[in-house]
GROMACS .gro file of C-alpha atoms in nm:
model
  508
    1MET     CA    1  -8.539   1.324   4.160
    2LYS     CA    2  -8.335   1.597   4.326
    3PRO     CA    3  -7.981   1.618   4.183
    4ASP     CA    4  -7.732   1.499   4.445
    5LEU     CA    5  -7.408   1.460   4.247
    6VAL     CA    6  -7.159   1.681   4.064
    7ILE     CA    7  -6.902   1.567   3.809
    8GLY     CA    8  -6.539   1.666   3.798
    9VAL     CA    9  -6.399   1.611   3.447
   10ASP     CA   10  -6.019   1.579   3.468
   11SER     CA   11  -5.868   1.602   3.119
   12SER     CA   12  -5.501   1.526   3.183
   13THR     CA   13  -5.210   1.463   2.946
   14SER     CA   14  -5.271   1.090   2.917
   15ALA     CA   15  -5.641   1.039   2.985
   16THR     CA   16  -5.974   1.199   3.068
   17LYS     CA   17  -6.141   1.091   3.391
   18ALA     CA   18  -6.498   1.182   3.478
   19ILE     CA   19  -6.599   1.120   3.838
   20ALA     CA   20  -6.935   1.181   4.004
   21TRP     CA   21  -6.899   1.309   4.363
   22ASP     CA   22  -7.154   1.360   4.638
   23ARG     CA   23  -7.172   1.649   4.888
   24GLU     CA   24  -6.931   1.474   5.128
   25GLY     CA   25  -6.664   1.429   4.861
   26ARG     CA   26  -6.726   1.059   4.807
   27ALA     CA   27  -6.674   0.918   4.458
   28VAL     CA   28  -6.993   0.748   4.338
   29ALA     CA   29  -6.914   0.659   3.976
   30SER     CA   30  -6.625   0.710   3.735
   31GLY     CA   31  -6.521   0.671   3.375
   32ARG     CA   32  -6.186   0.695   3.201
   33SER     CA   33  -6.061   0.714   2.842
   34GLU     CA   34  -5.703   0.738   2.718
   35ILE     CA   35  -5.554   1.023   2.512
   36SER     CA   36  -5.261   0.952   2.282
   37ILE     CA   37  -4.964   1.180   2.233
   38SER     CA   38  -4.728   1.203   1.935
   39ASN     CA   39  -4.368   1.317   1.904
   40PRO     CA   40  -4.338   1.392   1.530
   41ALA     CA   41  -4.008   1.579   1.558
   42PRO     CA   42  -3.748   1.638   1.830
   43GLY     CA   43  -3.902   1.861   2.094
   44HIS     CA   44  -4.249   1.852   1.933
   45PHE     CA   45  -4.530   1.695   2.138
   46GLU     CA   46  -4.879   1.699   1.993
   47GLN     CA   47  -5.232   1.569   2.046
   48ASP     CA   48  -5.540   1.561   1.828
   49PRO     CA   49  -5.800   1.793   1.988
   50ALA     CA   50  -6.064   1.549   1.868
   51GLU     CA   51  -5.927   1.311   2.129
   52TRP     CA   52  -5.971   1.573   2.403
   53TRP     CA   53  -6.340   1.577   2.322
   54GLY     CA   54  -6.373   1.208   2.229
   55SER     CA   55  -6.214   1.091   2.554
   56THR     CA   56  -6.442   1.326   2.750
   57VAL     CA   57  -6.747   1.185   2.576
   58LYS     CA   58  -6.642   0.826   2.654
   59ALA     CA   59  -6.563   0.905   3.018
   60LEU     CA   60  -6.894   1.085   3.069
   61ARG     CA   61  -7.084   0.809   2.888
   62THR     CA   62  -6.941   0.560   3.136
   63VAL     CA   63  -7.061   0.771   3.429
   64THR     CA   64  -7.410   0.831   3.289
   65ALA     CA   65  -7.443   0.457   3.230
   66LYS     CA   66  -7.381   0.401   3.602
   67VAL     CA   67  -7.589   0.679   3.756
   68ASP     CA   68  -7.915   0.841   3.649
   69PRO     CA   69  -7.828   1.168   3.465
   70ALA     CA   70  -8.111   1.331   3.661
   71ARG     CA   71  -7.885   1.305   3.968
   72ILE     CA   72  -7.618   1.527   3.808
   73ALA     CA   73  -7.653   1.885   3.931
   74GLY     CA   74  -7.363   2.016   3.724
   75LEU     CA   75  -7.006   1.956   3.611
   76ALA     CA   76  -6.676   2.141   3.600
   77ILE     CA   77  -6.350   2.080   3.417
   78SER     CA   78  -5.993   2.032   3.536
   79ASN     CA   79  -5.751   2.051   3.242
   80GLN     CA   80  -5.391   1.980   3.154
   81ARG     CA   81  -5.225   2.318   3.163
   82GLU     CA   82  -5.016   2.497   2.899
   83THR     CA   83  -5.170   2.287   2.621
   84PHE     CA   84  -5.369   2.460   2.345
   85GLY     CA   85  -5.490   2.446   1.987
   86LEU     CA   86  -5.585   2.671   1.694
   87PHE     CA   87  -5.950   2.648   1.590
   88GLY     CA   88  -6.209   2.784   1.355
   89GLU     CA   89  -6.513   2.950   1.508
   90ASP     CA   90  -6.703   2.624   1.462
   91GLY     CA   91  -6.450   2.428   1.667
   92THR     CA   92  -6.263   2.273   1.374
   93ALA     CA   93  -5.897   2.214   1.468
   94LEU     CA   94  -5.664   2.377   1.214
   95CYS     CA   95  -5.363   2.174   1.328
   96PRO     CA   96  -5.264   1.936   1.609
   97GLY     CA   97  -5.277   2.076   1.960
   98THR     CA   98  -4.938   2.140   2.119
   99VAL     CA   99  -4.880   1.988   2.462
  100TRP     CA  100  -4.705   2.145   2.761
  101LEU     CA  101  -4.411   1.910   2.699
  102ASP     CA  102  -4.345   2.080   2.364
  103GLU     CA  103  -4.011   2.262   2.332
  104ARG     CA  104  -4.023   2.388   1.972
  105ALA     CA  105  -4.052   2.754   2.076
  106ARG     CA  106  -3.720   2.795   2.258
  107PRO     CA  107  -3.593   3.060   2.009
  108GLN     CA  108  -3.921   3.252   2.041
  109GLU     CA  109  -3.903   3.234   2.421
  110ARG     CA  110  -3.548   3.370   2.420
  111ARG     CA  111  -3.620   3.651   2.173
  112PHE     CA  112  -3.941   3.760   2.345
  113GLY     CA  113  -3.764   3.766   2.680
  114GLU     CA  114  -3.497   3.991   2.532
  115SER     CA  115  -3.735   4.229   2.352
  116PHE     CA  116  -4.023   4.250   2.599
  117GLY     CA  117  -3.818   4.190   2.912
  118ALA     CA  118  -3.806   3.866   3.107
  119GLY     CA  119  -3.876   4.050   3.430
  120ARG     CA  120  -4.183   4.221   3.286
  121VAL     CA  121  -4.319   3.889   3.156
  122HIS     CA  122  -4.279   3.746   3.504
  123GLU     CA  123  -4.436   4.044   3.678
  124ILE     CA  124  -4.749   4.041   3.461
  125SER     CA  125  -4.804   3.668   3.415
  126GLY     CA  126  -4.656   3.525   3.734
  127LYS     CA  127  -4.447   3.289   3.518
  128PRO     CA  128  -4.070   3.320   3.491
  129LEU     CA  129  -3.932   3.302   3.137
  130ASP     CA  130  -3.967   2.935   3.040
  131VAL     CA  131  -4.062   2.742   2.727
  132ILE     CA  132  -4.374   2.581   2.881
  133PRO     CA  133  -4.635   2.865   2.863
  134CYS     CA  134  -4.844   2.874   2.544
  135LEU     CA  135  -4.733   3.231   2.464
  136TYR     CA  136  -4.413   3.123   2.291
  137ARG     CA  137  -4.583   2.856   2.078
  138MET     CA  138  -4.837   3.117   1.971
  139ILE     CA  139  -4.545   3.324   1.842
  140TRP     CA  140  -4.397   3.009   1.682
  141PHE     CA  141  -4.718   2.947   1.486
  142ARG     CA  142  -4.730   3.312   1.376
  143GLU     CA  143  -4.370   3.290   1.251
  144GLU     CA  144  -4.343   2.932   1.126
  145GLU     CA  145  -4.699   2.856   1.008
  146PRO     CA  146  -4.836   3.202   0.924
  147ALA     CA  147  -5.115   3.077   0.696
  148THR     CA  148  -5.255   2.850   0.968
  149PHE     CA  149  -5.218   3.122   1.231
  150ALA     CA  150  -5.400   3.373   1.012
  151LYS     CA  151  -5.697   3.136   0.977
  152ALA     CA  152  -5.728   3.081   1.352
  153GLU     CA  153  -6.037   3.241   1.498
  154ARG     CA  154  -5.987   3.089   1.844
  155LEU     CA  155  -5.673   3.002   2.042
  156ALA     CA  156  -5.814   2.771   2.304
  157ASP     CA  157  -5.682   2.577   2.599
  158VAL     CA  158  -5.827   2.231   2.672
  159HIS     CA  159  -6.082   2.370   2.921
  160GLY     CA  160  -6.210   2.622   2.668
  161PHE     CA  161  -6.234   2.365   2.387
  162LEU     CA  162  -6.427   2.122   2.605
  163ALA     CA  163  -6.655   2.399   2.731
  164PHE     CA  164  -6.731   2.495   2.370
  165ASN     CA  165  -6.819   2.137   2.279
  166LEU     CA  166  -7.039   2.103   2.588
  167THR     CA  167  -7.219   2.437   2.570
  168GLY     CA  168  -7.152   2.602   2.234
  169ARG     CA  169  -6.982   2.899   2.404
  170TRP     CA  170  -6.614   2.985   2.363
  171ALA     CA  171  -6.523   3.054   2.727
  172THR     CA  172  -6.269   2.928   2.975
  173SER     CA  173  -6.183   2.963   3.342
  174THR     CA  174  -5.947   3.236   3.455
  175ALA     CA  175  -5.762   2.955   3.635
  176SER     CA  176  -5.712   2.775   3.303
  177ALA     CA  177  -5.618   3.094   3.118
  178ASP     CA  178  -5.344   3.208   3.353
  179PRO     CA  179  -5.100   2.918   3.290
  180MET     CA  180  -5.098   3.014   2.920
  181GLY     CA  181  -4.863   3.304   2.998
  182VAL     CA  182  -5.075   3.581   2.842
  183PHE     CA  183  -5.288   3.657   3.148
  184ASP     CA  184  -5.257   3.961   3.374
  185MET     CA  185  -5.250   3.807   3.721
  186ARG     CA  186  -5.337   4.123   3.910
  187ALA     CA  187  -5.619   4.237   3.681
  188ARG     CA  188  -5.737   3.878   3.612
  189ARG     CA  189  -5.787   3.935   3.241
  190TRP     CA  190  -5.592   3.876   2.921
  191SER     CA  191  -5.283   4.095   2.911
  192ALA     CA  192  -5.325   4.339   2.624
  193GLU     CA  193  -4.961   4.438   2.671
  194ILE     CA  194  -4.825   4.086   2.619
  195LEU     CA  195  -5.066   4.001   2.338
  196GLU     CA  196  -4.981   4.319   2.149
  197ALA     CA  197  -4.607   4.258   2.186
  198ALA     CA  198  -4.649   3.899   2.069
  199ARG     CA  199  -4.875   4.012   1.781
  200VAL     CA  200  -5.150   3.775   1.889
  201PRO     CA  201  -5.498   3.919   1.816
  202GLN     CA  202  -5.696   3.956   2.138
  203ARG     CA  203  -6.014   3.869   1.946
  204THR     CA  204  -5.889   3.509   1.922
  205MET     CA  205  -5.877   3.471   2.299
  206LEU     CA  206  -6.175   3.324   2.482
  207GLU     CA  207  -6.421   3.487   2.718
  208LEU     CA  208  -6.320   3.444   3.083
  209GLU     CA  209  -6.518   3.325   3.384
  210PRO     CA  210  -6.392   3.285   3.743
  211PRO     CA  211  -6.390   2.933   3.894
  212GLY     CA  212  -6.727   2.835   4.035
  213THR     CA  213  -6.933   3.042   3.790
  214VAL     CA  214  -7.165   2.899   3.525
  215ILE     CA  215  -7.022   2.907   3.171
  216GLY     CA  216  -7.333   2.765   3.006
  217THR     CA  217  -7.548   2.454   2.993
  218ILE     CA  218  -7.524   2.120   2.817
  219SER     CA  219  -7.645   2.159   2.460
  220ALA     CA  220  -7.874   1.913   2.285
  221ALA     CA  221  -7.582   1.783   2.081
  222ALA     CA  222  -7.361   1.736   2.387
  223ALA     CA  223  -7.646   1.567   2.573
  224GLY     CA  224  -7.684   1.319   2.290
  225ALA     CA  225  -7.311   1.248   2.289
  226THR     CA  226  -7.250   1.222   2.665
  227GLY     CA  227  -7.576   1.098   2.812
  228LEU     CA  228  -7.606   1.406   3.032
  229ARG     CA  229  -7.935   1.594   3.046
  230GLU     CA  230  -7.971   1.894   2.819
  231GLY     CA  231  -7.957   2.209   3.031
  232THR     CA  232  -7.719   2.067   3.295
  233PRO     CA  233  -7.495   2.355   3.413
  234VAL     CA  234  -7.129   2.360   3.311
  235ILE     CA  235  -6.922   2.548   3.568
  236ALA     CA  236  -6.575   2.699   3.530
  237GLY     CA  237  -6.307   2.482   3.690
  238GLY     CA  238  -5.939   2.540   3.618
  239GLY     CA  239  -5.593   2.401   3.565
  240ASP     CA  240  -5.529   2.055   3.705
  241GLY     CA  241  -5.256   2.172   3.942
  242GLN     CA  242  -5.474   2.434   4.108
  243CYS     CA  243  -5.770   2.195   4.113
  244ALA     CA  244  -5.552   1.938   4.290
  245GLY     CA  245  -5.466   2.194   4.558
  246THR     CA  246  -5.831   2.276   4.621
  247GLY     CA  247  -5.918   1.906   4.612
  248ALA     CA  248  -5.651   1.838   4.873
  249GLY     CA  249  -5.799   2.105   5.100
  250VAL     CA  250  -5.522   2.367   5.104
  251LEU     CA  251  -5.730   2.685   5.073
  252ARG     CA  252  -5.609   2.779   5.419
  253GLU     CA  253  -5.291   2.982   5.443
  254GLY     CA  254  -4.995   2.789   5.581
  255HIS     CA  255  -5.088   2.450   5.437
  256ALA     CA  256  -4.958   2.293   5.117
  257TYR     CA  257  -5.013   1.999   4.892
  258ILE     CA  258  -4.739   1.799   4.723
  259ASN     CA  259  -4.830   1.588   4.423
  260LEU     CA  260  -4.584   1.301   4.384
  261GLY     CA  261  -4.675   1.223   4.026
  262THR     CA  262  -4.477   1.209   3.701
  263ALA     CA  263  -4.363   1.555   3.805
  264VAL     CA  264  -4.355   1.676   4.164
  265VAL     CA  265  -4.581   1.979   4.204
  266SER     CA  266  -4.635   2.156   4.534
  267GLY     CA  267  -4.846   2.458   4.612
  268THR     CA  268  -4.963   2.676   4.896
  269TYR     CA  269  -5.239   2.938   4.904
  270GLY     CA  270  -5.212   3.311   4.968
  271ARG     CA  271  -5.446   3.604   4.919
  272ASP     CA  272  -5.190   3.860   4.801
  273TYR     CA  273  -5.009   3.849   4.467
  274ARG     CA  274  -4.641   3.757   4.485
  275PHE     CA  275  -4.396   3.654   4.216
  276ASP     CA  276  -4.040   3.525   4.239
  277PRO     CA  277  -3.807   3.279   4.059
  278ALA     CA  278  -3.857   3.041   4.352
  279PHE     CA  279  -4.206   2.953   4.227
  280ARG     CA  280  -4.477   3.006   3.966
  281THR     CA  281  -4.786   3.203   4.064
  282GLU     CA  282  -5.125   3.065   3.959
  283THR     CA  283  -5.476   3.184   4.037
  284ALA     CA  284  -5.647   2.959   4.291
  285ILE     CA  285  -5.962   2.754   4.237
  286ALA     CA  286  -6.138   2.988   4.478
  287GLU     CA  287  -6.312   3.324   4.479
  288ASP     CA  288  -5.982   3.502   4.533
  289GLY     CA  289  -5.616   3.440   4.607
  290TYR     CA  290  -5.327   3.262   4.443
  291ILE     CA  291  -5.138   2.936   4.451
  292PHE     CA  292  -4.761   2.969   4.484
  293GLU     CA  293  -4.644   2.660   4.302
  294THR     CA  294  -4.313   2.479   4.270
  295CYS     CA  295  -4.258   2.218   4.001
  296LEU     CA  296  -3.988   1.956   3.944
  297ARG     CA  297  -4.043   1.768   3.618
  298SER     CA  298  -3.862   1.457   3.745
  299GLY     CA  299  -4.090   1.289   3.999
  300THR     CA  300  -4.207   0.931   3.968
  301PHE     CA  301  -4.072   0.960   3.612
  302LEU     CA  302  -3.721   0.963   3.756
  303VAL     CA  303  -3.789   0.690   4.012
  304ASP     CA  304  -3.932   0.468   3.738
  305TRP     CA  305  -3.643   0.549   3.506
  306MET     CA  306  -3.386   0.463   3.771
  307THR     CA  307  -3.545   0.131   3.859
  308ARG     CA  308  -3.607   0.036   3.497
  309GLU     CA  309  -3.277   0.143   3.341
  310LEU     CA  310  -3.026   0.093   3.620
  311MET     CA  311  -3.159  -0.130   3.895
  312ALA     CA  312  -3.420  -0.376   3.775
  313PRO     CA  313  -3.416  -0.650   3.511
  314PRO     CA  314  -3.679  -0.636   3.236
  315GLY     CA  315  -4.019  -0.741   3.365
  316ALA     CA  316  -3.919  -0.698   3.730
  317SER     CA  317  -4.188  -0.801   3.974
  318ALA     CA  318  -4.346  -0.591   4.245
  319ASP     CA  319  -4.146  -0.793   4.499
  320HIS     CA  320  -3.824  -0.679   4.331
  321LEU     CA  321  -3.929  -0.316   4.367
  322LYS     CA  322  -4.021  -0.376   4.731
  323SER     CA  323  -3.674  -0.514   4.792
  324LEU     CA  324  -3.523  -0.195   4.648
  325GLU     CA  325  -3.724   0.012   4.897
  326ALA     CA  326  -3.614  -0.216   5.181
  327GLU     CA  327  -3.248  -0.182   5.081
  328ALA     CA  328  -3.283   0.197   5.056
  329ALA     CA  329  -3.455   0.214   5.395
  330ALA     CA  330  -3.154   0.043   5.552
  331VAL     CA  331  -2.919   0.314   5.417
  332PRO     CA  332  -2.867   0.616   5.646
  333VAL     CA  333  -2.943   0.979   5.564
  334GLY     CA  334  -2.717   1.097   5.283
  335ALA     CA  335  -2.707   0.762   5.098
  336GLY     CA  336  -2.346   0.697   5.195
  337GLY     CA  337  -2.224   1.026   5.047
  338LEU     CA  338  -2.416   0.988   4.720
  339VAL     CA  339  -2.579   1.314   4.606
  340MET     CA  340  -2.803   1.352   4.303
  341LEU     CA  341  -2.945   1.646   4.112
  342PRO     CA  342  -3.280   1.526   3.972
  343TYR     CA  343  -3.273   1.738   3.658
  344TRP     CA  344  -3.335   1.466   3.401
  345GLN     CA  345  -3.601   1.690   3.244
  346GLY     CA  346  -3.424   2.023   3.296
  347VAL     CA  347  -3.500   2.239   3.598
  348MET     CA  348  -3.773   2.494   3.654
  349ASP     CA  349  -3.777   2.673   3.991
  350PRO     CA  350  -3.555   2.812   4.122
  351HIS     CA  351  -3.290   2.794   3.845
  352TRP     CA  352  -3.508   2.800   3.529
  353ASP     CA  353  -3.256   2.622   3.309
  354SER     CA  354  -3.407   2.393   3.047
  355SER     CA  355  -3.063   2.269   2.942
  356ALA     CA  356  -2.998   2.130   3.291
  357ARG     CA  357  -2.931   1.759   3.315
  358GLY     CA  358  -2.912   1.506   3.596
  359VAL     CA  359  -2.602   1.462   3.807
  360ILE     CA  360  -2.491   1.179   4.036
  361ALA     CA  361  -2.196   1.273   4.256
  362GLY     CA  362  -2.012   1.070   4.518
  363LEU     CA  363  -2.004   0.727   4.350
  364SER     CA  364  -1.751   0.483   4.489
  365GLY     CA  365  -1.678   0.113   4.489
  366SER     CA  366  -1.892   0.085   4.802
  367THR     CA  367  -2.203   0.223   4.628
  368ARG     CA  368  -2.488  -0.026   4.607
  369ARG     CA  369  -2.826  -0.003   4.443
  370GLY     CA  370  -2.991   0.076   4.777
  371HIS     CA  371  -2.771   0.386   4.797
  372VAL     CA  372  -2.873   0.491   4.444
  373TYR     CA  373  -3.242   0.433   4.511
  374ARG     CA  374  -3.233   0.631   4.835
  375ALA     CA  375  -3.030   0.909   4.673
  376THR     CA  376  -3.303   0.938   4.408
  377LEU     CA  377  -3.578   0.987   4.666
  378GLU     CA  378  -3.356   1.223   4.868
  379ALA     CA  379  -3.269   1.432   4.561
  380ILE     CA  380  -3.634   1.509   4.494
  381ALA     CA  381  -3.704   1.575   4.861
  382LEU     CA  382  -3.400   1.803   4.902
  383HIS     CA  383  -3.487   2.002   4.590
  384GLN     CA  384  -3.839   2.047   4.731
  385ALA     CA  385  -3.701   2.150   5.069
  386GLU     CA  386  -3.483   2.418   4.913
  387THR     CA  387  -3.756   2.563   4.691
  388SER     CA  388  -3.999   2.558   4.986
  389ARG     CA  389  -3.744   2.743   5.198
  390ARG     CA  390  -3.697   3.011   4.933
  391MET     CA  391  -4.071   3.045   4.878
  392GLY     CA  392  -4.128   3.090   5.250
  393GLU     CA  393  -3.882   3.378   5.255
  394VAL     CA  394  -4.064   3.554   4.968
  395ILE     CA  395  -4.423   3.513   5.088
  396GLY     CA  396  -4.326   3.579   5.450
  397ARG     CA  397  -4.436   3.253   5.612
  398GLU     CA  398  -4.344   2.889   5.628
  399VAL     CA  399  -4.571   2.602   5.534
  400ALA     CA  400  -4.696   2.432   5.850
  401ASP     CA  401  -4.771   2.092   5.697
  402TYR     CA  402  -4.814   1.911   5.367
  403VAL     CA  403  -5.076   1.680   5.221
  404ALA     CA  404  -4.931   1.431   4.973
  405ILE     CA  405  -5.123   1.304   4.672
  406GLY     CA  406  -5.024   1.112   4.359
  407GLY     CA  407  -4.877   0.767   4.306
  408GLY     CA  408  -4.553   0.835   4.494
  409ALA     CA  409  -4.749   0.900   4.814
  410ALA     CA  410  -4.797   0.523   4.846
  411SER     CA  411  -4.428   0.485   4.944
  412ASP     CA  412  -4.379   0.500   5.321
  413LEU     CA  413  -4.006   0.551   5.271
  414TRP     CA  414  -4.050   0.848   5.039
  415MET     CA  415  -4.311   1.003   5.267
  416GLN     CA  416  -4.078   0.980   5.566
  417ILE     CA  417  -3.782   1.119   5.371
  418LEU     CA  418  -4.000   1.412   5.264
  419ALA     CA  419  -4.113   1.480   5.620
  420ASP     CA  420  -3.754   1.469   5.746
  421ALA     CA  421  -3.612   1.680   5.462
  422LEU     CA  422  -3.889   1.940   5.483
  423GLY     CA  423  -3.887   1.935   5.861
  424LYS     CA  424  -4.268   1.937   5.850
  425PRO     CA  425  -4.543   1.677   5.889
  426VAL     CA  426  -4.657   1.516   5.566
  427GLY     CA  427  -5.001   1.355   5.553
  428ARG     CA  428  -5.129   1.085   5.324
  429THR     CA  429  -5.485   1.169   5.223
  430SER     CA  430  -5.780   0.950   5.137
  431THR     CA  431  -5.832   1.160   4.823
  432VAL     CA  432  -5.686   0.987   4.518
  433GLU     CA  433  -5.825   1.192   4.228
  434ALA     CA  434  -5.763   1.537   4.374
  435SER     CA  435  -5.786   1.728   4.043
  436SER     CA  436  -6.129   1.586   3.963
  437LEU     CA  437  -6.242   1.653   4.319
  438GLY     CA  438  -6.118   2.012   4.302
  439ALA     CA  439  -6.320   2.067   3.985
  440ALA     CA  440  -6.621   1.906   4.155
  441MET     CA  441  -6.583   2.153   4.443
  442ALA     CA  442  -6.606   2.439   4.192
  443ALA     CA  443  -6.916   2.272   4.048
  444ALA     CA  444  -7.065   2.232   4.395
  445LYS     CA  445  -7.033   2.606   4.451
  446GLY     CA  446  -7.165   2.681   4.103
  447VAL     CA  447  -7.485   2.483   4.156
  448GLY     CA  448  -7.547   2.646   4.494
  449TRP     CA  449  -7.453   2.365   4.733
  450PHE     CA  450  -7.204   2.595   4.910
  451PRO     CA  451  -7.167   2.974   4.915
  452THR     CA  452  -6.794   2.957   4.836
  453ILE     CA  453  -6.545   2.712   4.689
  454ALA     CA  454  -6.349   2.729   5.013
  455GLU     CA  455  -6.652   2.601   5.202
  456ALA     CA  456  -6.702   2.330   4.942
  457SER     CA  457  -6.337   2.231   4.986
  458GLY     CA  458  -6.376   2.218   5.363
  459ALA     CA  459  -6.678   1.989   5.336
  460MET     CA  460  -6.566   1.766   5.050
  461ALA     CA  461  -6.187   1.727   5.096
  462GLY     CA  462  -6.062   1.385   5.199
  463THR     CA  463  -5.916   1.314   5.540
  464VAL     CA  464  -5.554   1.249   5.629
  465VAL     CA  465  -5.534   0.874   5.685
  466GLU     CA  466  -5.167   0.860   5.787
  467ARG     CA  467  -4.930   1.128   5.909
  468PHE     CA  468  -4.550   1.117   5.884
  469GLU     CA  469  -4.375   1.330   6.145
  470PRO     CA  470  -4.018   1.457   6.098
  471ASP     CA  471  -3.757   1.296   6.318
  472PRO     CA  472  -3.552   1.580   6.479
  473ARG     CA  473  -3.218   1.404   6.436
  474ARG     CA  474  -3.273   1.311   6.073
  475ALA     CA  475  -3.423   1.654   6.000
  476ALA     CA  476  -3.106   1.819   6.131
  477ARG     CA  477  -2.890   1.595   5.910
  478TYR     CA  478  -3.106   1.678   5.609
  479GLY     CA  479  -3.075   2.047   5.689
  480GLU     CA  480  -2.697   2.014   5.650
  481LEU     CA  481  -2.733   1.808   5.335
  482ARG     CA  482  -2.984   2.051   5.184
  483ALA     CA  483  -2.731   2.331   5.206
  484LEU     CA  484  -2.469   2.115   5.030
  485HIS     CA  485  -2.722   2.007   4.771
  486ALA     CA  486  -2.821   2.369   4.699
  487GLU     CA  487  -2.457   2.460   4.625
  488LEU     CA  488  -2.403   2.191   4.363
  489TRP     CA  489  -2.603   2.320   4.065
  490PRO     CA  490  -2.474   2.680   4.079
  491ALA     CA  491  -2.123   2.534   4.078
  492LEU     CA  492  -2.197   2.319   3.771
  493GLN     CA  493  -2.435   2.540   3.572
  494ALA     CA  494  -2.180   2.723   3.355
  495TRP     CA  495  -1.998   2.397   3.282
  496ASN     CA  496  -2.327   2.226   3.193
  497ARG     CA  497  -2.410   2.496   2.941
  498LYS     CA  498  -2.080   2.427   2.764
  499LEU     CA  499  -2.164   2.057   2.762
  500ALA     CA  500  -2.511   2.129   2.623
  501ALA     CA  501  -2.360   2.341   2.345
  502PHE     CA  502  -2.116   2.061   2.263
  503THR     CA  503  -2.399   1.806   2.255
  504GLU     CA  504  -2.604   2.023   2.018
  505ARG     CA  505  -2.311   2.007   1.774
  506ALA     CA  506  -2.316   1.626   1.777
  507GLY     CA  507  -2.352   1.613   1.400
  508ASP     CA  508  -2.046   1.836   1.332
   0.00000   0.00000   0.00000
């Protein structure tokens, strides 16, 4: 039997999904297994690396029970970014893995930015100074748990740990390494300068392979665990955000994806390296080029929080949520003068202020829940419109259109608000699991189906099934509102820092 499928393994924060795809980008079989997360102390978010592997095994076992393993030509991994663990050479975890949500290393982030230079960190790594990259937790372990750090023979991201368990080789994708914050984006290798300054031994870092290249093959042990055939190629994939972009078909300059998930992540492709506070720069799941990525942590998380905590009774039905959308749709642009800053989880680009908090301004006795619901959707859309505007100025071109993925893309109201606020068409795609598909595209190139990942993306990406065009009148109104919205946080930022300092002294 000639192999006719590739698998994209998507190991995300909450679950691992393994999906078998054919050459046309159609999902043939899938498996899923949950991953738990713990919060043992304020700001600490951890996972057991054994669950990264165990959930992958279960997901792959489900797929190989549905399709003949002889049909699998190869697999590639999409991983949750900025999550890593400390391991022995044999793969034994020395402590829990720390998740991208973890905030324990704020003092280390601040001190390293002061000593090394925040601007230099950004220039090398493409990441503005922020607590999320693994770099600062590496320093935290060296300072706070020196005995554990000294024993570590490998500092591995999720991709690298899974690749080791599948093949026996400690290697990861360059597109999984770069979000860790210790990667030289121009040279596409570990940054000796950052590692030396952080006092992290370079010998603990993994070997690097570009997306679409073979890392190794399925070992006998991994074959027994997963049901895959021994010798099946394992191909370098990359971070889930970049994989989602490739899966959504945005490896053409001028197009962008927007993932309306728990966070709202948007990215556009470019060949030349650029860095700016308006975005993070990631390496693309492609042979060359970069993804210029914006990220707002409060996406469907905020919408769900609003409906659950402020607007819906416990156990509200789907009909109740539909009525909220209908009420919001009847409210005009601007939500009756209600403006919101969606910084419930702090703010990344363009302000990079982790102490930021949400703001609702313009409340009056005439405010109804439809106004609040619409203001929530508008806040996210206006923030995206402003960061997209700034990014366009830096990279020298505007995005022509967007492809929306993620759970929030199911909302017609939100899609139309986005199109109007961005002033660009927004398409709803047939691709649901874009990160897995992006990894599968890398696998398709790695097994020789296509000469490049870009060609694999062109052949396998889903189609736009519905397109939301901006209305010129509403777009003009949102242009005015965007400018007002962009003024609000700079006016409040200094005051908010005083409030944050006061809140930290709550026990005084």
